[in-house]
Amino acid sequence: MIVRIIGLGAVLWMAGFLIFALFLPQPAPDEVVTDGIVVMTGASGRIERGIKLLEARRARRLLVSGVDRRVKPHEFAKQFKAPVRLMDCCIDLGQESVDTRSNATEASDWVKANRYRSIRLITSDWHMTRGRFDLSDAIDGVTIVPDAVPSEPGLVLLVREYDKYLLRRVAALVGI
């Protein structure tokens, strides 16, 4: 009986992993307009995508969540070629978060402070499922448009991310 339960658990994990890995989220259409854009830092391409969409006026403001506390706005602008006018008016650097869950808390506070009803969430394709789950858990009544930056994640990264996602779901179920 115990062997069957363990076997069933393994089969369910594998089936879930295959779905997770084969159907990674895709980029949202550039034409979509939201009140704000939230970029969760990490892999390349995320910040550049957020700045590009802000320049195209697809949102009013951009939050880059998870920026190292030592990074100054002018350094950030130089590294990511962000126009000074955007840095001055429309780009906020969130420097309080250190992981996906605190990214979601930081973004939630920003969304509430700005009274936004819709946001575009930008993160890597492999990270979008957990990032969106944590953000949805942190805010209510806000439309979240997932905008995944395509990548080529390896098997180890996908397994690790899938396990983190499962653990986060279980933690949410038990109220942690």
N, CA, C and O atoms as a DFTB+ gen file, in Angstrom:
704 C
 N C O
     1  1       0.829      -1.202       0.000
     2  2       0.000       0.000       0.000
     3  2       0.871       1.263       0.000
     4  3       0.610       2.184      -0.773
     5  1       1.880       1.317       0.838
     6  2       2.759       2.490       0.918
     7  2       3.507       2.673      -0.401
     8  3       3.699       3.799      -0.860
     9  1       3.926       1.566      -1.006
    10  2       4.635       1.637      -2.286
    11  2       3.721       2.204      -3.366
    12  3       4.168       2.985      -4.207
    13  1       2.470       1.825      -3.353
    14  2       1.515       2.352      -4.333
    15  2       1.295       3.853      -4.139
    16  3       1.223       4.598      -5.116
    17  1       1.192       4.290      -2.917
    18  2       1.000       5.721      -2.636
    19  2       2.223       6.513      -3.103
    20  3       2.092       7.575      -3.712
    21  1       3.411       5.984      -2.811
    22  2       4.643       6.652      -3.249
    23  2       4.712       6.663      -4.780
    24  3       5.091       7.667      -5.384
    25  1       4.347       5.551      -5.392
    26  2       4.335       5.472      -6.858
    27  2       3.356       6.448      -7.477
    28  3       3.673       7.111      -8.465
    29  1       2.164       6.538      -6.900
    30  2       1.168       7.480      -7.394
    31  2       1.667       8.917      -7.251
    32  3       1.494       9.739      -8.151
    33  1       2.283       9.203      -6.119
    34  2       2.846      10.543      -5.905
    35  2       3.911      10.868      -6.946
    36  3       3.958      11.986      -7.461
    37  1       4.765       9.899      -7.256
    38  2       5.814      10.111      -8.255
    39  2       5.214      10.338      -9.647
    40  3       5.669      11.205     -10.393
    41  1       4.203       9.559      -9.982
    42  2       3.546       9.727     -11.286
    43  2       2.875      11.094     -11.377
    44  3       2.972      11.765     -12.404
    45  1       2.198      11.507     -10.315
    46  2       1.550      12.823     -10.312
    47  2       2.586      13.941     -10.423
    48  3       2.377      14.913     -11.150
    49  1       3.709      13.805      -9.700
    50  2       4.771      14.816      -9.765
    51  2       5.294      14.911     -11.199
    52  3       5.451      16.005     -11.740
    53  1       5.563      13.749     -11.809
    54  2       6.103      13.741     -13.178
    55  2       5.109      14.336     -14.179
    56  3       5.499      15.095     -15.067
    57  1       3.845      13.994     -14.038
    58  2       2.832      14.541     -14.950
    59  2       2.745      16.059     -14.787
    60  3       2.696      16.796     -15.772
    61  1       2.726      16.513     -13.547
    62  2       2.688      17.953     -13.290
    63  2       3.921      18.645     -13.826
    64  3       3.827      19.726     -14.406
    65  1       5.079      18.029     -13.637
    66  2       6.325      18.619     -14.142
    67  2       6.307      18.727     -15.658
    68  3       6.714      19.747     -16.213
    69  1       5.841      17.685     -16.329
    70  2       5.777      17.732     -17.791
    71  2       4.880      18.872     -18.275
    72  3       5.231      19.589     -19.212
    73  1       3.747      19.033     -17.645
    74  2       2.848      20.135     -18.001
    75  2       3.535      21.477     -17.742
    76  3       3.484      22.381     -18.577
    77  1       4.180      21.598     -16.574
    78  2       4.895      22.819     -16.200
    79  2       5.978      23.144     -17.231
    80  3       6.075      24.284     -17.685
    81  1       6.789      22.154     -17.603
    82  2       7.939      22.378     -18.478
    83  2       7.552      22.552     -19.949
    84  3       8.181      23.326     -20.672
    85  1       6.533      21.843     -20.383
    86  2       6.156      21.900     -21.799
    87  2       5.292      23.103     -22.151
    88  3       5.256      23.528     -23.306
    89  1       4.606      23.645     -21.170
    90  2       3.702      24.761     -21.429
    91  2       4.115      26.010     -20.643
    92  3       3.309      26.598     -19.922
    93  1       5.371      26.398     -20.794
    94  2       5.851      27.608     -20.123
    95  2       5.067      28.817     -20.638
    96  3       4.724      28.878     -21.819
    97  1       4.784      29.776     -19.754
    98  2       4.053      30.981     -20.175
    99  2       4.781      31.720     -21.300
   100  3       6.000      31.622     -21.438
   101  1       4.023      32.448     -22.088
   102  2       4.537      33.166     -23.256
   103  2       4.482      34.681     -23.018
   104  3       3.831      35.137     -22.078
   105  1       5.159      35.453     -23.862
   106  2       5.060      36.916     -23.751
   107  2       3.635      37.384     -24.038
   108  3       2.914      36.779     -24.832
   109  1       3.250      38.460     -23.383
   110  2       1.961      39.081     -23.678
   111  2       2.135      39.964     -24.915
   112  3       3.245      40.412     -25.203
   113  1       1.062      40.213     -25.637
   114  2       1.173      41.114     -26.799
   115  2       1.625      42.511     -26.360
   116  3       1.194      43.015     -25.323
   117  1       2.484      43.117     -27.151
   118  2       2.983      44.453     -26.827
   119  2       1.870      45.486     -26.762
   120  3       2.013      46.498     -26.076
   121  1       0.774      45.254     -27.454
   122  2      -0.307      46.227     -27.531
   123  2      -1.097      46.357     -26.231
   124  3      -1.799      47.349     -26.036
   125  1      -0.994      45.384     -25.351
   126  2      -1.751      45.403     -24.098
   127  2      -1.309      46.590     -23.248
   128  3      -0.116      46.812     -23.045
   129  1      -2.282      47.347     -22.759
   130  2      -2.007      48.506     -21.909
   131  2      -2.498      48.201     -20.500
   132  3      -3.615      47.719     -20.318
   133  1      -1.664      48.482     -19.506
   134  2      -2.024      48.319     -18.098
   135  2      -1.666      49.597     -17.345
   136  3      -0.976      50.468     -17.875
   137  1      -2.139      49.700     -16.109
   138  2      -1.796      50.868     -15.295
   139  2      -0.312      50.898     -14.967
   140  3       0.323      51.950     -15.041
   141  1       0.242      49.746     -14.606
   142  2       1.642      49.671     -14.218
   143  2       2.302      48.411     -14.738
   144  3       1.647      47.477     -15.200
   145  1       3.635      48.415     -14.645
   146  2       4.436      47.253     -15.021
   147  2       5.289      46.892     -13.819
   148  3       5.906      47.759     -13.200
   149  1       5.321      45.600     -13.491
   150  2       6.190      45.101     -12.428
   151  2       7.175      44.127     -13.048
   152  3       6.784      43.146     -13.681
   153  1       8.456      44.409     -12.859
   154  2       9.511      43.505     -13.306
   155  2      10.139      42.882     -12.070
   156  3      10.607      43.586     -11.175
   157  1      10.146      41.551     -12.030
   158  2      10.870      40.839     -10.973
   159  2      12.269      40.575     -11.507
   160  3      12.437      39.896     -12.520
   161  1      13.279      41.119     -10.818
   162  2      14.652      41.005     -11.301
   163  2      15.126      39.566     -11.295
   164  3      14.551      38.698     -10.638
   165  1      16.170      39.344     -12.033
   166  2      16.751      38.014     -12.142
   167  2      17.424      37.867     -13.486
   168  3      18.384      38.576     -13.788
   169  1      16.928      36.958     -14.289
   170  2      17.535      36.643     -15.582
   171  2      17.475      37.825     -16.544
   172  3      16.709      38.769     -16.352
   173  1      18.292      37.749     -17.568
   174  2      18.401      38.842     -18.532
   175  2      17.125      39.012     -19.353
   176  3      16.333      38.084     -19.516
   177  1      16.958      40.222     -19.859
   178  2      15.844      40.539     -20.737
   179  2      14.623      41.098     -20.039
   180  3      13.778      41.723     -20.680
   181  1      14.512      40.886     -18.745
   182  2      13.317      41.318     -18.019
   183  2      13.226      42.838     -17.943
   184  3      12.215      43.425     -18.328
   185  1      14.276      43.464     -17.451
   186  2      14.271      44.915     -17.249
   187  2      14.181      45.634     -18.592
   188  3      13.443      46.609     -18.732
   189  1      14.927      45.153     -19.570
   190  2      14.897      45.769     -20.890
   191  2      13.482      45.735     -21.470
   192  3      13.035      46.707     -22.079
   193  1      12.789      44.631     -21.284
   194  2      11.405      44.518     -21.784
   195  2      10.503      45.539     -21.083
   196  3       9.686      46.195     -21.729
   197  1      10.651      45.670     -19.769
   198  2       9.842      46.629     -19.027
   199  2      10.070      48.058     -19.481
   200  3       9.118      48.821     -19.647
   201  1      11.326      48.423     -19.684
   202  2      11.648      49.784     -20.129
   203  2      11.097      50.023     -21.532
   204  3      10.551      51.089     -21.813
   205  1      11.239      49.041     -22.402
   206  2      10.721      49.163     -23.776
   207  2       9.211      49.415     -23.765
   208  3       8.719      50.277     -24.494
   209  1       8.491      48.677     -22.952
   210  2       7.032      48.838     -22.888
   211  2       6.643      50.171     -22.252
   212  3       5.659      50.788     -22.660
   213  1       7.399      50.614     -21.268
   214  2       7.132      51.916     -20.653
   215  2       7.367      53.035     -21.671
   216  3       6.576      53.974     -21.769
   217  1       8.458      52.924     -22.424
   218  2       8.736      53.915     -23.472
   219  2       7.629      53.945     -24.521
   220  3       7.332      54.996     -25.088
   221  1       7.021      52.789     -24.775
   222  2       5.939      52.696     -25.756
   223  2       4.591      53.102     -25.151
   224  3       3.551      52.985     -25.799
   225  1       4.620      53.577     -23.912
   226  2       3.429      54.054     -23.197
   227  2       2.379      52.964     -23.000
   228  3       1.181      53.201     -23.154
   229  1       2.842      51.789     -22.663
   230  2       1.923      50.680     -22.383
   231  2       1.536      50.638     -20.909
   232  3       0.750      49.792     -20.482
   233  1       2.106      51.573     -20.134
   234  2       1.773      51.732     -18.717
   235  2       2.268      53.092     -18.261
   236  3       3.067      53.744     -18.935
   237  1       1.771      53.507     -17.092
   238  2       2.171      54.809     -16.543
   239  2       3.481      54.761     -15.782
   240  3       4.276      55.699     -15.836
   241  1       3.706      53.648     -15.062
   242  2       4.904      53.530     -14.227
   243  2       5.436      52.115     -14.306
   244  3       4.742      51.182     -14.711
   245  1       6.689      51.987     -13.907
   246  2       7.377      50.704     -13.890
   247  2       8.046      50.527     -12.534
   248  3       8.768      51.406     -12.064
   249  1       7.797      49.382     -11.915
   250  2       8.512      49.003     -10.695
   251  2       9.463      47.876     -11.049
   252  3       9.056      46.853     -11.601
   253  1      10.734      48.072     -10.726
   254  2      11.715      46.997     -10.847
   255  2      11.950      46.504      -9.433
   256  3      12.619      47.160      -8.635
   257  1      11.398      45.350      -9.135
   258  2      11.433      44.791      -7.782
   259  2      12.645      43.896      -7.599
   260  3      12.958      43.063      -8.450
   261  1      13.316      44.080      -6.482
   262  2      14.461      43.232      -6.173
   263  2      15.799      43.803      -6.600
   264  3      16.762      43.056      -6.770
   265  1      15.878      45.113      -6.778
   266  2      17.132      45.764      -7.157
   267  2      18.041      45.805      -5.928
   268  3      17.588      46.100      -4.822
   269  1      19.303      45.512      -6.128
   270  2      20.274      45.553      -5.035
   271  2      20.277      46.942      -4.398
   272  3      20.217      47.956      -5.093
   273  1      20.347      46.974      -3.077
   274  2      20.279      48.264      -2.352
   275  2      21.430      49.203      -2.682
   276  3      21.309      50.416      -2.507
   277  1      22.526      48.666      -3.148
   278  2      23.688      49.500      -3.470
   279  2      23.553      50.201      -4.817
   280  3      24.322      51.115      -5.111
   281  1      22.586      49.789      -5.643
   282  2      22.407      50.365      -6.982
   283  2      21.711      51.711      -6.878
   284  3      20.637      51.825      -6.287
   285  1      22.328      52.715      -7.451
   286  2      21.759      54.067      -7.487
   287  2      20.988      54.252      -8.794
   288  3      21.314      53.627      -9.803
   289  1      19.969      55.109      -8.774
   290  2      19.164      55.318      -9.983
   291  2      19.988      55.658     -11.229
   292  3      19.703      55.142     -12.310
   293  1      20.998      56.514     -11.095
   294  2      21.793      56.877     -12.280
   295  2      22.604      55.684     -12.794
   296  3      22.830      55.563     -13.998
   297  1      23.040      54.808     -11.891
   298  2      23.761      53.601     -12.309
   299  2      22.819      52.651     -13.053
   300  3      23.172      52.063     -14.075
   301  1      21.627      52.524     -12.509
   302  2      20.613      51.688     -13.139
   303  2      20.300      52.202     -14.545
   304  3      20.255      51.427     -15.500
   305  1      20.085      53.515     -14.665
   306  2      19.758      54.128     -15.958
   307  2      20.868      53.888     -16.967
   308  3      20.606      53.587     -18.132
   309  1      22.087      54.020     -16.522
   310  2      23.224      53.827     -17.423
   311  2      23.318      52.367     -17.868
   312  3      23.495      52.098     -19.056
   313  1      23.203      51.437     -16.948
   314  2      23.336      50.024     -17.278
   315  2      22.262      49.544     -18.245
   316  3      22.541      48.767     -19.157
   317  1      21.028      50.012     -18.039
   318  2      19.914      49.532     -18.857
   319  2      19.473      50.531     -19.929
   320  3      18.435      50.357     -20.566
   321  1      20.277      51.577     -20.116
   322  2      20.008      52.588     -21.140
   323  2      18.594      53.162     -21.015
   324  3      17.895      53.356     -22.010
   325  1      18.198      53.425     -19.791
   326  2      16.888      54.022     -19.527
   327  2      17.001      55.534     -19.662
   328  3      17.867      56.142     -19.034
   329  1      16.150      56.150     -20.463
   330  2      16.193      57.603     -20.598
   331  2      15.996      58.290     -19.241
   332  3      15.210      57.835     -18.410
   333  1      16.712      59.373     -19.037
   334  2      16.650      60.108     -17.770
   335  2      15.224      60.563     -17.483
   336  3      14.777      60.518     -16.337
   337  1      14.510      60.998     -18.511
   338  2      13.129      61.455     -18.304
   339  2      12.263      60.343     -17.723
   340  3      11.392      60.613     -16.896
   341  1      12.487      59.092     -18.141
   342  2      11.725      57.972     -17.585
   343  2      12.152      57.674     -16.157
   344  3      11.314      57.383     -15.304
   345  1      13.447      57.744     -15.895
   346  2      13.929      57.501     -14.538
   347  2      13.328      58.518     -13.571
   348  3      12.941      58.177     -12.453
   349  1      13.257      59.759     -14.013
   350  2      12.757      60.830     -13.150
   351  2      11.258      60.731     -12.890
   352  3      10.793      61.044     -11.794
   353  1      10.513      60.303     -13.885
   354  2       9.055      60.342     -13.737
   355  2       8.400      58.995     -13.480
   356  3       7.365      58.920     -12.819
   357  1       8.997      57.939     -13.997
   358  2       8.158      56.758     -14.152
   359  2       8.781      55.420     -13.757
   360  3       8.105      54.394     -13.836
   361  1      10.023      55.398     -13.341
   362  2      10.658      54.129     -12.965
   363  2      10.983      54.159     -11.477
   364  3      11.686      55.044     -10.989
   365  1      10.454      53.171     -10.777
   366  2      10.718      53.018      -9.347
   367  2      11.584      51.786      -9.139
   368  3      11.335      50.725      -9.711
   369  1      12.608      51.951      -8.305
   370  2      13.479      50.827      -7.974
   371  2      13.075      50.275      -6.617
   372  3      13.215      50.951      -5.598
   373  1      12.581      49.061      -6.606
   374  2      12.229      48.396      -5.357
   375  2      13.454      47.687      -4.807
   376  3      13.990      46.779      -5.442
   377  1      13.889      48.092      -3.648
   378  2      15.142      47.562      -3.114
   379  2      14.963      46.848      -1.778
   380  3      15.918      46.701      -1.015
   381  1      13.746      46.408      -1.499
   382  2      13.472      45.743      -0.229
   383  2      13.346      44.222      -0.361
   384  3      13.434      43.512       0.641
   385  1      13.147      43.723      -1.555
   386  2      12.887      42.288      -1.709
   387  2      14.153      41.501      -2.006
   388  3      15.121      42.008      -2.573
   389  1      14.104      40.243      -1.600
   390  2      15.261      39.366      -1.785
   391  2      14.886      38.025      -2.417
   392  3      15.767      37.236      -2.760
   393  1      13.594      37.763      -2.572
   394  2      13.134      36.519      -3.176
   395  2      11.772      36.760      -3.819
   396  3      11.236      37.867      -3.765
   397  1      11.225      35.722      -4.422
   398  2       9.965      35.883      -5.162
   399  2       8.829      36.330      -4.258
   400  3       8.029      37.188      -4.632
   401  1       8.761      35.758      -3.091
   402  2       7.663      36.117      -2.182
   403  2       7.760      37.575      -1.729
   404  3       6.750      38.277      -1.679
   405  1       8.971      38.033      -1.400
   406  2       9.110      39.436      -1.004
   407  2       8.989      40.363      -2.217
   408  3       8.597      41.519      -2.061
   409  1       9.319      39.878      -3.433
   410  2       9.026      40.643      -4.654
   411  2       7.535      40.915      -4.727
   412  3       7.112      42.033      -5.020
   413  1       6.736      39.881      -4.459
   414  2       5.283      40.014      -4.527
   415  2       4.767      40.998      -3.491
   416  3       3.873      41.792      -3.781
   417  1       5.319      40.955      -2.290
   418  2       4.909      41.900      -1.240
   419  2       5.273      43.324      -1.633
   420  3       4.463      44.241      -1.495
   421  1       6.489      43.505      -2.121
   422  2       6.949      44.828      -2.552
   423  2       6.079      45.354      -3.689
   424  3       5.677      46.517      -3.682
   425  1       5.790      44.497      -4.664
   426  2       4.950      44.900      -5.788
   427  2       3.525      45.205      -5.341
   428  3       2.912      46.158      -5.822
   429  1       3.007      44.413      -4.437
   430  2       1.661      44.636      -3.918
   431  2       1.560      45.998      -3.237
   432  3       0.594      46.730      -3.454
   433  1       2.538      46.336      -2.426
   434  2       2.549      47.644      -1.761
   435  2       2.583      48.775      -2.786
   436  3       1.889      49.780      -2.628
   437  1       3.374      48.615      -3.816
   438  2       3.493      49.617      -4.881
   439  2       2.180      49.765      -5.631
   440  3       1.738      50.882      -5.900
   441  1       1.554      48.639      -5.970
   442  2       0.279      48.661      -6.686
   443  2      -0.781      49.367      -5.845
   444  3      -1.529      50.202      -6.355
   445  1      -0.843      49.033      -4.562
   446  2      -1.826      49.662      -3.671
   447  2      -1.564      51.153      -3.512
   448  3      -2.500      51.951      -3.533
   449  1      -0.297      51.536      -3.354
   450  2       0.049      52.947      -3.185
   451  2      -0.333      53.774      -4.412
   452  3      -0.706      54.940      -4.288
   453  1      -0.239      53.170      -5.585
   454  2      -0.571      53.863      -6.830
   455  2      -2.025      53.662      -7.257
   456  3      -2.479      54.237      -8.247
   457  1      -2.745      52.839      -6.496
   458  2      -4.155      52.542      -6.767
   459  2      -4.383      51.996      -8.178
   460  3      -5.327      52.379      -8.869
   461  1      -3.499      51.101      -8.578
   462  2      -3.620      50.497      -9.891
   463  2      -4.629      49.367      -9.872
   464  3      -4.789      48.673      -8.868
   465  1      -5.307      49.192     -10.997
   466  2      -6.291      48.119     -11.161
   467  2      -5.773      47.027     -12.091
   468  3      -6.334      45.933     -12.152
   469  1      -4.693      47.334     -12.817
   470  2      -4.117      46.342     -13.728
   471  2      -2.602      46.526     -13.795
   472  3      -2.090      47.646     -13.783
   473  1      -1.908      45.405     -13.866
   474  2      -0.455      45.453     -14.014
   475  2      -0.006      44.365     -14.974
   476  3      -0.661      43.336     -15.142
   477  1       1.112      44.623     -15.584
   478  2       1.787      43.635     -16.423
   479  2       2.954      43.112     -15.581
   480  3       3.796      43.888     -15.130
   481  1       2.996      41.819     -15.378
   482  2       4.081      41.183     -14.626
   483  2       5.093      40.618     -15.608
   484  3       4.764      39.771     -16.439
   485  1       6.323      41.093     -15.504
   486  2       7.392      40.612     -16.380
   487  2       8.400      39.829     -15.553
   488  3       8.958      40.330     -14.577
   489  1       8.617      38.597     -15.966
   490  2       9.650      37.747     -15.398
   491  2       9.952      36.666     -16.426
   492  3       9.309      36.623     -17.475
   493  1      10.900      35.808     -16.153
   494  2      11.255      34.747     -17.099
   495  2      10.132      33.730     -17.223
   496  3       9.327      33.558     -16.307
   497  1      10.091      33.066     -18.357
   498  2       9.042      32.071     -18.592
   499  2       9.023      30.984     -17.516
   500  3       7.948      30.585     -17.069
   501  1      10.178      30.506     -17.099
   502  2      10.245      29.444     -16.100
   503  2       9.851      29.929     -14.704
   504  3       9.499      29.115     -13.850
   505  1       9.905      31.227     -14.460
   506  2       9.621      31.814     -13.148
   507  2       8.202      32.377     -13.049
   508  3       7.734      32.676     -11.951
   509  1       7.516      32.523     -14.183
   510  2       6.228      33.210     -14.213
   511  2       5.168      32.528     -13.355
   512  3       4.423      33.219     -12.660
   513  1       5.073      31.227     -13.377
   514  2       4.003      30.538     -12.653
   515  2       4.072      30.845     -11.167
   516  3       3.059      31.189     -10.558
   517  1       5.251      30.727     -10.579
   518  2       5.394      31.008      -9.141
   519  2       5.297      32.500      -8.859
   520  3       4.671      32.902      -7.879
   521  1       5.910      33.330      -9.709
   522  2       5.835      34.771      -9.514
   523  2       4.409      35.279      -9.548
   524  3       4.007      36.090      -8.713
   525  1       3.648      34.799     -10.513
   526  2       2.245      35.215     -10.623
   527  2       1.423      34.692      -9.449
   528  3       0.559      35.400      -8.930
   529  1       1.687      33.461      -9.033
   530  2       0.964      32.912      -7.892
   531  2       1.202      33.765      -6.640
   532  3       0.255      34.130      -5.944
   533  1       2.464      34.077      -6.362
   534  2       2.770      34.885      -5.175
   535  2       2.167      36.277      -5.262
   536  3       1.658      36.797      -4.268
   537  1       2.220      36.889      -6.449
   538  2       1.647      38.226      -6.607
   539  2       0.127      38.184      -6.473
   540  3      -0.460      39.055      -5.831
   541  1      -0.506      37.195      -7.064
   542  2      -1.966      37.050      -6.939
   543  2      -2.374      36.832      -5.492
   544  3      -3.421      37.305      -5.050
   545  1      -1.538      36.113      -4.764
   546  2      -1.798      35.846      -3.350
   547  2      -1.663      37.124      -2.506
   548  3      -2.316      37.266      -1.472
   549  1      -0.812      38.047      -2.961
   550  2      -0.542      39.265      -2.192
   551  2      -1.532      40.390      -2.469
   552  3      -1.711      41.265      -1.622
   553  1      -2.183      40.391      -3.642
   554  2      -3.114      41.473      -3.973
   555  2      -4.420      40.905      -4.493
   556  3      -4.453      39.872      -5.163
   557  1      -5.490      41.603      -4.167
   558  2      -6.820      41.215      -4.635
   559  2      -7.376      42.307      -5.532
   560  3      -7.057      43.485      -5.368
   561  1      -8.203      41.909      -6.472
   562  2      -8.920      42.878      -7.286
   563  2      -8.074      43.594      -8.319
   564  3      -8.485      44.631      -8.840
   565  1      -6.903      43.065      -8.625
   566  2      -6.026      43.679      -9.618
   567  2      -5.811      42.672     -10.744
   568  3      -5.474      41.514     -10.497
   569  1      -6.005      43.116     -11.959
   570  2      -5.763      42.254     -13.108
   571  2      -4.264      42.154     -13.337
   572  3      -3.572      43.167     -13.440
   573  1      -3.772      40.929     -13.415
   574  2      -2.348      40.688     -13.660
   575  2      -2.202      40.090     -15.052
   576  3      -2.730      39.015     -15.338
   577  1      -1.484      40.796     -15.909
   578  2      -1.211      40.307     -17.258
   579  2       0.193      39.692     -17.238
   580  3       1.182      40.416     -17.123
   581  1       0.286      38.365     -17.350
   582  2       1.615      37.737     -17.346
   583  2       2.338      37.988     -18.665
   584  3       1.774      37.782     -19.740
   585  1       3.572      38.427     -18.579
   586  2       4.386      38.716     -19.758
   587  2       5.735      38.034     -19.563
   588  3       6.667      38.616     -19.009
   589  1       5.820      36.800     -20.025
   590  2       7.004      35.987     -19.794
   591  2       8.096      36.283     -20.815
   592  3       7.840      36.368     -22.016
   593  1       9.308      36.437     -20.316
   594  2      10.464      36.620     -21.188
   595  2      10.987      35.231     -21.544
   596  3      11.381      34.472     -20.659
   597  1      10.993      34.898     -22.828
   598  2      11.446      33.561     -23.233
   599  2      12.902      33.315     -22.852
   600  3      13.742      34.213     -22.911
   601  1      13.174      32.081     -22.464
   602  2      14.539      31.692     -22.105
   603  2      14.746      30.244     -22.515
   604  3      13.853      29.617     -23.084
   605  1      15.898      29.733     -22.230
   606  2      16.202      28.335     -22.509
   607  2      16.675      27.680     -21.215
   608  3      17.863      27.404     -21.051
   609  1      15.739      27.433     -20.297
   610  2      16.137      26.875     -19.002
   611  2      16.557      25.411     -19.135
   612  3      16.019      24.660     -19.948
   613  1      17.525      25.035     -18.320
   614  2      17.953      23.647     -18.285
   615  2      17.037      22.812     -17.409
   616  3      16.176      23.343     -16.707
   617  1      17.228      21.509     -17.455
   618  2      16.396      20.582     -16.706
   619  2      16.492      20.825     -15.204
   620  3      15.475      20.814     -14.510
   621  1      17.690      21.043     -14.700
   622  2      17.866      21.251     -13.259
   623  2      17.122      22.493     -12.799
   624  3      16.466      22.473     -11.757
   625  1      17.216      23.573     -13.562
   626  2      16.508      24.807     -13.210
   627  2      15.000      24.582     -13.221
   628  3      14.299      25.046     -12.321
   629  1      14.502      23.882     -14.219
   630  2      13.058      23.627     -14.292
   631  2      12.575      22.761     -13.129
   632  3      11.525      23.034     -12.547
   633  1      13.334      21.724     -12.791
   634  2      12.956      20.868     -11.660
   635  2      12.960      21.683     -10.368
   636  3      12.029      21.583      -9.569
   637  1      13.993      22.480     -10.165
   638  2      14.090      23.302      -8.955
   639  2      12.924      24.283      -8.867
   640  3      12.324      24.447      -7.805
   641  1      12.609      24.928      -9.979
   642  2      11.521      25.910      -9.979
   643  2      10.169      25.226      -9.772
   644  3       9.314      25.756      -9.063
   645  1       9.972      24.079     -10.373
   646  2       8.714      23.346     -10.200
   647  2       8.545      22.938      -8.731
   648  3       7.456      23.061      -8.170
   649  1       9.617      22.458      -8.122
   650  2       9.543      22.079      -6.707
   651  2       9.257      23.290      -5.816
   652  3       8.477      23.190      -4.869
   653  1       9.875      24.420      -6.109
   654  2       9.600      25.643      -5.341
   655  2       8.139      26.051      -5.488
   656  3       7.499      26.459      -4.518
   657  1       7.622      25.939      -6.697
   658  2       6.228      26.281      -6.948
   659  2       5.297      25.358      -6.150
   660  3       4.356      25.826      -5.509
   661  1       5.561      24.065      -6.193
   662  2       4.733      23.123      -5.425
   663  2       4.788      23.423      -3.927
   664  3       3.758      23.431      -3.254
   665  1       5.988      23.669      -3.411
   666  2       6.128      23.991      -1.982
   667  2       5.393      25.275      -1.636
   668  3       4.781      25.373      -0.572
   669  1       5.447      26.249      -2.517
   670  2       4.737      27.514      -2.270
   671  2       3.240      27.311      -2.258
   672  3       2.544      27.933      -1.455
   673  1       2.721      26.453      -3.133
   674  2       1.296      26.152      -3.151
   675  2       0.869      25.469      -1.850
   676  3      -0.165      25.806      -1.272
   677  1       1.673      24.511      -1.400
   678  2       1.373      23.814      -0.151
   679  2       1.427      24.798       1.016
   680  3       0.554      24.780       1.884
   681  1       2.441      25.650       1.040
   682  2       2.561      26.639       2.117
   683  2       1.342      27.561       2.142
   684  3       0.840      27.898       3.214
   685  1       0.877      27.960       0.987
   686  2      -0.312      28.833       0.914
   687  2      -1.549      28.099       1.413
   688  3      -2.401      28.695       2.071
   689  1      -1.651      26.813       1.104
   690  2      -2.793      26.028       1.560
   691  2      -2.880      25.945       3.078
   692  3      -3.966      25.966       3.657
   693  1      -1.709      25.849       3.709
   694  2      -1.700      25.726       5.174
   695  2      -1.565      27.078       5.871
   696  3      -1.483      27.149       7.098
   697  1      -1.543      28.160       5.067
   698  2      -1.548      29.501       5.645
   699  2      -0.195      30.066       5.998
   700  3      -0.098      30.974       6.824
   701  1       0.851      29.547       5.388
   702  2       2.203      30.061       5.662
   703  2       2.563      31.091       4.617
   704  3       3.657      31.654       4.655
